[in-house]
């Protein structure tokens, strides 16, 4: 791979007639302008906090199955004028969140790009699915695909060519980051599998996936530059820079995106922040180098909305599509011209931008379009999307969009049934004292907390942190628009009625936290169970100020538990909550229900009453205290320099359980933890090589999507027997962790997830969980050779039910 990179760069010389980044705006930073071309060497690549120039931008080859589509795209692009090519790479205000205009003379009806990772957001009569964090918590590969496929079908039926998801950045470096819930897990392996399954699902439905946000987008604060309020094109400070060393980049932050490329994601979205000093969307090392060269990405890179800060410099650095286009740096700042658009025509005509690069941009956009047959009978954009699109309302459109076809199409199909299942599968049972759950037809149920009931403001949920009403999803572009929803209170009431029970409720957290709960309850009789519903908001553009539940949730629990001996706590949350009352003797059960989607109440009642046996496991760690977490977001700086917002990822590989394990820190609930109503046993670990003489270094094979295919070859098999030793059916998740030999470089985490299998088992049943370990799974990224290397010595393979419940283990020596 290093050889390929070097040979590519050997041909990379200063381009004649080089332009500087100022061409398309006086505010374009030039730190990554292509006139800085230098030969790639390891010194530069390992330099921490600076981004080496990697040019030119590689052309698509179609390798990996897109060859025929590439030929179609080439022939199609050959018919375009320069102006049409500029249109193809530049967004416009229009009916969708992102729009590429039609070229009617070629029967091309344009492209519609829609958010987001849990629903088609700008739409009516569409479903709101379980969020990424719930999906990660399911540890269920089939569910991940099923959800991706169902979502893809809804996007397509509404006329959206591109779904702006799934999310692997943020990965979850910090528990406080505002968008972790849009993604799946802070573990790159779990996130990578979820990316692959979701993308395959979306694209099997005929919709292009967009893996976002590439890469190192680990906090919201200062994700964008700050502009002068009087001169809106002038920056007063640059966005935060995520400064990530080469090894950490490969083993954590790139890892799940490699799965996305392998799954043939049509598009990637580059991120707002800077990466090692250079803006994500004009960072040649990340786009030309890591993504298009090392990972062999064949699709196109679009900018996040307003993340483009230059024209030619960004294009040469690998950006293929500017979104939302002509709306200016703020996205909503109408009238500010695009860095792309007409400027591309000018640059091509004056020779400062080679047509071949523009052709490659358009070909990269059109190849997945043809590959997914989007040229054949693709549904029209539902006209209702245009009405709902507050991002670019009709009055802002400067180009023509003809909207045809049925308005307000109902695309929900039978998806409510699967969303109900997915919501339950993504809930994690953390405590269940004396078999409190499942509930046994309680007659007197008391419900507490402002997360239980109907929102009082509006059914247009999840756009802000409202006090009253249940929470199914976080905010920002990753949210959804509900056509209906089932609250926990509704579902509990209807279930209690079936059982001849009754439900009392108190929904005001301030009242509950400050009341003697016994005085509330005594007139209504001693409840059989008190259910406390808590919520935790998180949204795009902000990080979480704390890891507690919102609206004084901890005080609500204390207040209820001080009286009610059977207090069951349910959290609807974006992720980590510290749960300081978890050992309270009256808190008998805790269920982390995450963001389950529109069937929330039903998903919950299915679990509480045992119609569904909990099988979710934490996709992150719950520490004892918020202060136990390392790597917090950078929330302020003490200086005023233009470039001073820097976030040094000095913890390197030690995030989440990798950190807690390395430092031997006691946690409340570890990564991978989750209870069931049954019990499981595990035995008979067998680990065996699939080849003789496995070498440390991978064979240098021609790059395919996902990188060197040798990295994806299975080289070891492992299997364990898992038995259901209890009395009800349930699903166990067998989790395989690898401990690399001591010869691996310093900083290698003690154990890392490298396999998981969910098994549905009847009482008494035993099944085998089989794992295939690929070369990448047993390697570390060697910054010197620029290769994935299998270290010499003894590996320990652990399999268990969580990262700290490692039931069986074995040792193997891989290389030799
Ligand atoms: C900004 C967000 O970061 C991105 O995820 C989203 O797709 C775009 N806005 C469009 O809404």
Short mmCIF file of C-alpha atoms in Angstrom, two decimals, residues 460-793:
data_model
loop_
_atom_site.label_atom_id
_atom_site.label_comp_id
_atom_site.label_asym_id
_atom_site.label_seq_id
_atom_site.Cartn_x
_atom_site.Cartn_y
_atom_site.Cartn_z
CA UNK A 460 -43.22 18.26 15.79
CA UNK A 461 -40.84 16.69 18.22
CA UNK A 462 -37.16 16.59 18.77
CA UNK A 463 -36.30 20.03 17.53
CA UNK A 464 -35.53 21.37 20.97
CA UNK A 465 -35.17 20.29 24.54
CA UNK A 466 -38.79 20.62 25.61
CA UNK A 467 -39.72 19.92 29.21
CA UNK A 468 -42.90 17.92 28.92
CA UNK A 469 -43.21 14.93 26.69
CA UNK A 470 -41.41 11.75 25.87
CA UNK A 471 -38.22 11.73 23.83
CA UNK A 472 -37.63 9.28 20.98
CA UNK A 473 -34.72 10.88 19.16
CA UNK A 474 -32.22 13.71 19.47
CA UNK A 475 -32.17 16.97 17.58
CA UNK A 476 -30.71 18.59 14.51
CA UNK A 477 -30.46 17.11 11.04
CA UNK A 478 -30.41 13.58 12.43
CA UNK A 479 -33.94 13.72 13.77
CA UNK A 480 -37.24 12.68 12.17
CA UNK A 481 -40.76 13.99 11.71
CA UNK A 482 -43.35 11.88 13.42
CA UNK A 483 -46.55 10.97 11.65
CA UNK A 484 -47.67 9.40 14.94
CA UNK A 485 -46.01 8.06 18.04
CA UNK A 486 -46.82 5.86 20.97
CA UNK A 487 -45.85 7.31 24.34
CA UNK A 488 -44.84 5.11 27.27
CA UNK A 489 -47.89 6.32 29.18
CA UNK A 490 -50.30 5.40 26.39
CA UNK A 491 -48.80 1.95 26.02
CA UNK A 492 -48.72 1.31 29.76
CA UNK A 493 -52.31 2.43 30.17
CA UNK A 494 -53.57 0.21 27.43
CA UNK A 495 -51.59 -2.76 28.74
CA UNK A 496 -52.76 -2.19 32.32
CA UNK A 497 -56.36 -2.07 31.13
CA UNK A 498 -55.98 -5.52 29.57
CA UNK A 499 -54.76 -6.81 32.92
CA UNK A 500 -57.53 -5.09 34.87
CA UNK A 501 -54.98 -2.68 36.33
CA UNK A 502 -54.80 1.06 36.78
CA UNK A 503 -52.14 3.68 36.10
CA UNK A 504 -51.59 6.87 38.10
CA UNK A 505 -49.06 9.36 36.87
CA UNK A 506 -47.12 12.46 37.80
CA UNK A 507 -45.33 14.15 34.93
CA UNK A 508 -43.83 17.27 36.49
CA UNK A 509 -40.23 16.58 37.49
CA UNK A 510 -40.00 19.68 39.68
CA UNK A 511 -43.07 18.59 41.61
CA UNK A 512 -41.83 15.01 42.00
CA UNK A 513 -38.30 15.98 43.00
CA UNK A 514 -39.59 18.39 45.63
CA UNK A 515 -42.46 16.34 47.03
CA UNK A 516 -42.76 13.68 49.62
CA UNK A 517 -43.81 10.98 47.18
CA UNK A 518 -45.67 9.10 49.89
CA UNK A 519 -48.14 11.97 50.18
CA UNK A 520 -48.77 11.73 46.46
CA UNK A 521 -49.20 7.99 46.54
CA UNK A 522 -50.88 7.05 49.81
CA UNK A 523 -54.43 8.13 48.83
CA UNK A 524 -54.10 5.94 45.73
CA UNK A 525 -52.87 2.84 47.55
CA UNK A 526 -49.48 1.23 47.61
CA UNK A 527 -48.30 0.81 44.00
CA UNK A 528 -47.08 -2.59 42.88
CA UNK A 529 -44.48 -0.81 40.82
CA UNK A 530 -43.27 2.76 40.35
CA UNK A 531 -41.94 3.43 36.86
CA UNK A 532 -39.71 6.48 36.53
CA UNK A 533 -39.25 7.79 32.99
CA UNK A 534 -36.16 9.95 32.43
CA UNK A 535 -34.83 11.62 29.33
CA UNK A 536 -31.57 13.07 28.08
CA UNK A 537 -31.43 15.41 25.15
CA UNK A 538 -28.55 15.76 22.72
CA UNK A 539 -28.38 17.58 19.46
CA UNK A 540 -26.28 18.63 16.55
CA UNK A 541 -24.31 21.84 17.00
CA UNK A 542 -23.91 21.41 20.75
CA UNK A 543 -22.19 19.03 23.12
CA UNK A 544 -23.74 17.73 26.30
CA UNK A 545 -23.09 19.86 29.39
CA UNK A 546 -23.30 16.84 31.71
CA UNK A 547 -23.97 13.12 31.67
CA UNK A 548 -26.91 13.12 34.08
CA UNK A 549 -30.51 12.80 33.01
CA UNK A 550 -32.10 16.14 32.18
CA UNK A 551 -34.75 17.99 34.14
CA UNK A 552 -33.32 16.93 37.51
CA UNK A 553 -33.85 13.28 36.69
CA UNK A 554 -31.53 12.03 39.41
CA UNK A 555 -33.52 13.88 42.07
CA UNK A 556 -36.74 12.42 40.63
CA UNK A 557 -35.37 8.91 41.08
CA UNK A 558 -34.19 9.61 44.62
CA UNK A 559 -37.54 11.07 45.53
CA UNK A 560 -39.55 8.13 44.17
CA UNK A 561 -37.15 5.49 45.46
CA UNK A 562 -37.21 6.98 48.95
CA UNK A 563 -40.76 5.73 49.24
CA UNK A 564 -41.41 3.16 46.56
CA UNK A 565 -39.66 -0.15 47.23
CA UNK A 566 -40.11 -1.32 43.65
CA UNK A 567 -38.79 1.53 41.53
CA UNK A 568 -38.10 0.72 37.90
CA UNK A 569 -36.13 3.42 36.05
CA UNK A 570 -36.28 3.79 32.28
CA UNK A 571 -34.05 6.23 30.42
CA UNK A 572 -34.63 7.64 26.96
CA UNK A 573 -31.23 8.95 26.21
CA UNK A 574 -28.64 9.83 23.62
CA UNK A 575 -26.11 7.60 25.35
CA UNK A 576 -24.17 7.65 28.56
CA UNK A 577 -25.99 8.55 31.80
CA UNK A 578 -24.04 8.16 35.00
CA UNK A 579 -26.95 6.73 37.07
CA UNK A 580 -25.59 7.61 40.53
CA UNK A 581 -28.58 5.91 42.23
CA UNK A 582 -28.04 2.55 40.53
CA UNK A 583 -27.23 0.79 43.83
CA UNK A 584 -30.18 2.26 45.69
CA UNK A 585 -31.92 -0.77 47.24
CA UNK A 586 -35.33 0.44 46.11
CA UNK A 587 -34.23 0.88 42.51
CA UNK A 588 -35.03 -2.65 41.46
CA UNK A 589 -34.61 -2.37 37.70
CA UNK A 590 -32.95 -0.04 35.21
CA UNK A 591 -33.58 -0.08 31.49
CA UNK A 592 -31.57 2.13 29.12
CA UNK A 593 -34.10 2.47 26.28
CA UNK A 594 -32.00 4.91 24.20
CA UNK A 595 -33.86 6.54 21.29
CA UNK A 596 -36.26 3.83 20.10
CA UNK A 597 -38.26 5.63 17.39
CA UNK A 598 -41.98 6.10 16.85
CA UNK A 599 -43.18 2.89 18.54
CA UNK A 600 -41.36 3.81 21.74
CA UNK A 601 -44.16 3.02 24.21
CA UNK A 602 -44.91 -0.33 22.61
CA UNK A 603 -41.23 -1.28 22.45
CA UNK A 604 -40.98 -0.50 26.15
CA UNK A 605 -44.11 -2.32 27.26
CA UNK A 606 -43.07 -5.39 25.27
CA UNK A 607 -39.92 -5.49 27.40
CA UNK A 608 -41.44 -4.55 30.75
CA UNK A 609 -44.06 -7.27 30.46
CA UNK A 610 -41.75 -9.90 29.01
CA UNK A 611 -43.35 -10.27 25.60
CA UNK A 612 -39.84 -9.52 24.40
CA UNK A 613 -36.81 -10.66 26.35
CA UNK A 614 -34.20 -7.86 26.61
CA UNK A 615 -31.14 -8.58 24.50
CA UNK A 616 -29.49 -5.20 24.05
CA UNK A 617 -25.95 -4.56 25.27
CA UNK A 618 -24.22 -1.27 25.93
CA UNK A 619 -22.37 0.10 22.89
CA UNK A 620 -20.37 2.33 25.28
CA UNK A 621 -19.26 2.27 28.92
CA UNK A 622 -21.16 3.77 31.85
CA UNK A 623 -18.51 5.04 34.26
CA UNK A 624 -19.03 5.73 37.95
CA UNK A 625 -18.77 9.50 37.46
CA UNK A 626 -18.75 11.93 34.57
CA UNK A 627 -15.27 13.00 35.60
CA UNK A 628 -13.99 9.45 35.10
CA UNK A 629 -14.17 9.86 31.32
CA UNK A 630 -11.07 11.08 29.56
CA UNK A 631 -10.91 12.99 26.28
CA UNK A 632 -13.55 15.66 26.95
CA UNK A 633 -14.55 18.03 24.15
CA UNK A 634 -12.56 21.25 23.95
CA UNK A 635 -15.11 23.76 25.16
CA UNK A 636 -13.04 26.92 25.46
CA UNK A 637 -9.63 28.33 24.71
CA UNK A 638 -7.66 30.91 26.65
CA UNK A 639 -6.17 32.69 23.67
CA UNK A 640 -7.61 34.62 20.77
CA UNK A 641 -5.46 33.48 17.87
CA UNK A 642 -7.21 32.71 14.60
CA UNK A 643 -6.14 29.05 14.65
CA UNK A 644 -6.16 28.45 18.36
CA UNK A 645 -9.07 26.01 18.63
CA UNK A 646 -7.16 22.73 18.79
CA UNK A 647 -8.22 19.36 20.12
CA UNK A 648 -5.28 17.05 20.70
CA UNK A 649 -6.32 13.42 20.68
CA UNK A 650 -3.53 12.64 23.13
CA UNK A 651 -5.39 9.71 24.64
CA UNK A 652 -4.70 8.00 21.31
CA UNK A 653 -6.39 4.58 21.28
CA UNK A 654 -7.63 4.87 24.83
CA UNK A 655 -11.25 5.89 24.48
CA UNK A 656 -14.19 4.31 26.28
CA UNK A 657 -13.48 0.74 27.44
CA UNK A 658 -9.98 0.77 25.95
CA UNK A 659 -9.18 3.54 28.44
CA UNK A 660 -10.98 2.10 31.44
CA UNK A 661 -9.37 -1.31 30.86
CA UNK A 662 -5.89 0.11 30.27
CA UNK A 663 -6.10 2.11 33.49
CA UNK A 664 -7.96 -0.56 35.42
CA UNK A 665 -10.75 1.80 36.41
CA UNK A 666 -13.91 0.46 38.02
CA UNK A 667 -16.99 1.32 36.00
CA UNK A 668 -20.70 1.13 36.74
CA UNK A 669 -21.68 -0.87 33.64
CA UNK A 670 -19.03 -1.89 31.19
CA UNK A 671 -19.06 -1.83 27.42
CA UNK A 672 -21.04 -4.79 26.10
CA UNK A 673 -23.04 -5.27 29.31
CA UNK A 674 -26.71 -6.22 29.17
CA UNK A 675 -29.04 -8.50 31.14
CA UNK A 676 -31.73 -10.88 29.99
CA UNK A 677 -34.72 -12.57 31.63
CA UNK A 678 -32.92 -15.83 31.09
CA UNK A 679 -29.36 -16.97 31.79
CA UNK A 680 -26.69 -18.11 29.38
CA UNK A 681 -23.60 -20.19 29.58
CA UNK A 682 -20.62 -20.38 27.29
CA UNK A 683 -18.00 -23.09 26.76
CA UNK A 684 -15.75 -24.86 24.25
CA UNK A 685 -13.79 -22.04 22.70
CA UNK A 686 -11.98 -23.28 19.63
CA UNK A 687 -9.58 -21.12 17.67
CA UNK A 688 -7.95 -22.39 14.49
CA UNK A 689 -5.95 -20.92 11.64
CA UNK A 690 -7.33 -20.94 8.10
CA UNK A 691 -3.94 -20.93 6.42
CA UNK A 692 -0.40 -22.11 7.04
CA UNK A 693 2.46 -19.67 7.36
CA UNK A 694 0.52 -16.50 8.04
CA UNK A 695 2.85 -13.57 7.43
CA UNK A 696 3.15 -10.44 9.52
CA UNK A 697 2.67 -8.19 6.52
CA UNK A 698 -0.29 -8.50 4.16
CA UNK A 699 0.33 -9.42 0.57
CA UNK A 700 0.37 -6.23 -1.46
CA UNK A 701 -2.74 -6.81 -3.56
CA UNK A 702 -4.26 -4.23 -5.90
CA UNK A 703 -6.52 -1.91 -3.93
CA UNK A 704 -10.24 -2.68 -3.89
CA UNK A 705 -12.99 -0.71 -2.17
CA UNK A 706 -12.07 -1.06 1.51
CA UNK A 707 -8.32 -1.03 0.84
CA UNK A 708 -5.95 -3.92 0.42
CA UNK A 709 -8.23 -6.97 0.06
CA UNK A 710 -5.69 -9.03 2.01
CA UNK A 711 -6.81 -7.14 5.12
CA UNK A 712 -10.31 -8.54 4.76
CA UNK A 713 -9.27 -12.15 4.31
CA UNK A 714 -10.31 -14.44 7.14
CA UNK A 715 -7.21 -15.98 8.65
CA UNK A 716 -8.58 -17.50 11.85
CA UNK A 717 -11.82 -19.15 12.86
CA UNK A 718 -13.12 -19.15 16.38
CA UNK A 719 -16.23 -20.73 17.81
CA UNK A 720 -17.94 -21.16 21.17
CA UNK A 721 -21.00 -23.02 22.38
CA UNK A 722 -23.65 -20.83 23.95
CA UNK A 723 -26.51 -22.33 25.96
CA UNK A 724 -29.70 -20.90 27.33
CA UNK A 725 -29.67 -22.20 30.90
CA UNK A 726 -32.83 -20.42 32.02
CA UNK A 727 -36.51 -21.02 31.54
CA UNK A 728 -37.49 -18.54 28.82
CA UNK A 729 -36.33 -18.00 25.26
CA UNK A 730 -33.84 -15.20 24.75
CA UNK A 731 -31.00 -13.88 22.68
CA UNK A 732 -27.38 -13.93 23.83
CA UNK A 733 -24.61 -11.83 22.31
CA UNK A 734 -21.29 -13.65 22.20
CA UNK A 735 -18.56 -11.00 22.08
CA UNK A 736 -15.02 -11.78 20.96
CA UNK A 737 -12.16 -9.59 22.17
CA UNK A 738 -8.54 -9.83 21.06
CA UNK A 739 -5.52 -9.06 23.21
CA UNK A 740 -2.50 -8.44 20.98
CA UNK A 741 0.90 -9.86 21.99
CA UNK A 742 3.25 -7.77 24.08
CA UNK A 743 5.36 -7.12 20.98
CA UNK A 744 2.63 -4.76 19.71
CA UNK A 745 3.63 -1.10 20.09
CA UNK A 746 3.08 0.77 23.32
CA UNK A 747 -0.43 2.10 23.73
CA UNK A 748 -2.12 -1.03 22.41
CA UNK A 749 -5.34 -1.50 24.41
CA UNK A 750 -5.52 -4.64 26.56
CA UNK A 751 -8.50 -6.01 24.63
CA UNK A 752 -10.45 -4.90 21.56
CA UNK A 753 -13.75 -6.13 20.17
CA UNK A 754 -13.17 -8.14 17.01
CA UNK A 755 -16.35 -10.18 16.63
CA UNK A 756 -19.92 -10.54 17.88
CA UNK A 757 -22.80 -12.87 17.16
CA UNK A 758 -26.36 -12.71 18.44
CA UNK A 759 -27.98 -16.09 18.98
CA UNK A 760 -31.68 -16.68 19.65
CA UNK A 761 -31.99 -19.61 22.00
CA UNK A 762 -34.92 -21.57 23.37
CA UNK A 763 -34.68 -22.72 27.00
CA UNK A 764 -32.12 -25.50 27.20
CA UNK A 765 -30.93 -24.92 23.65
CA UNK A 766 -27.24 -24.73 22.72
CA UNK A 767 -25.90 -23.15 19.54
CA UNK A 768 -22.47 -22.40 18.19
CA UNK A 769 -21.34 -18.82 17.72
CA UNK A 770 -18.83 -18.78 14.87
CA UNK A 771 -16.42 -15.89 14.26
CA UNK A 772 -14.12 -15.21 11.36
CA UNK A 773 -11.12 -13.13 12.24
CA UNK A 774 -9.81 -11.12 9.35
CA UNK A 775 -6.23 -9.98 8.97
CA UNK A 776 -7.16 -6.44 9.98
CA UNK A 777 -8.67 -7.80 13.20
CA UNK A 778 -5.33 -9.20 14.33
CA UNK A 779 -3.14 -6.30 13.18
CA UNK A 780 -2.05 -2.90 14.35
CA UNK A 781 -1.29 0.03 12.06
CA UNK A 782 2.44 0.39 11.76
CA UNK A 783 3.32 4.04 11.22
CA UNK A 784 6.76 3.23 9.85
CA UNK A 785 5.90 0.72 7.14
CA UNK A 786 2.46 2.30 6.61
CA UNK A 787 0.95 -1.18 6.74
CA UNK A 788 -1.34 -3.25 8.94
CA UNK A 789 1.04 -5.62 10.71
CA UNK A 790 0.32 -8.78 12.69
CA UNK A 791 2.59 -8.67 15.75
CA UNK A 792 4.65 -11.68 16.72
CA UNK A 793 3.95 -13.53 19.93
#
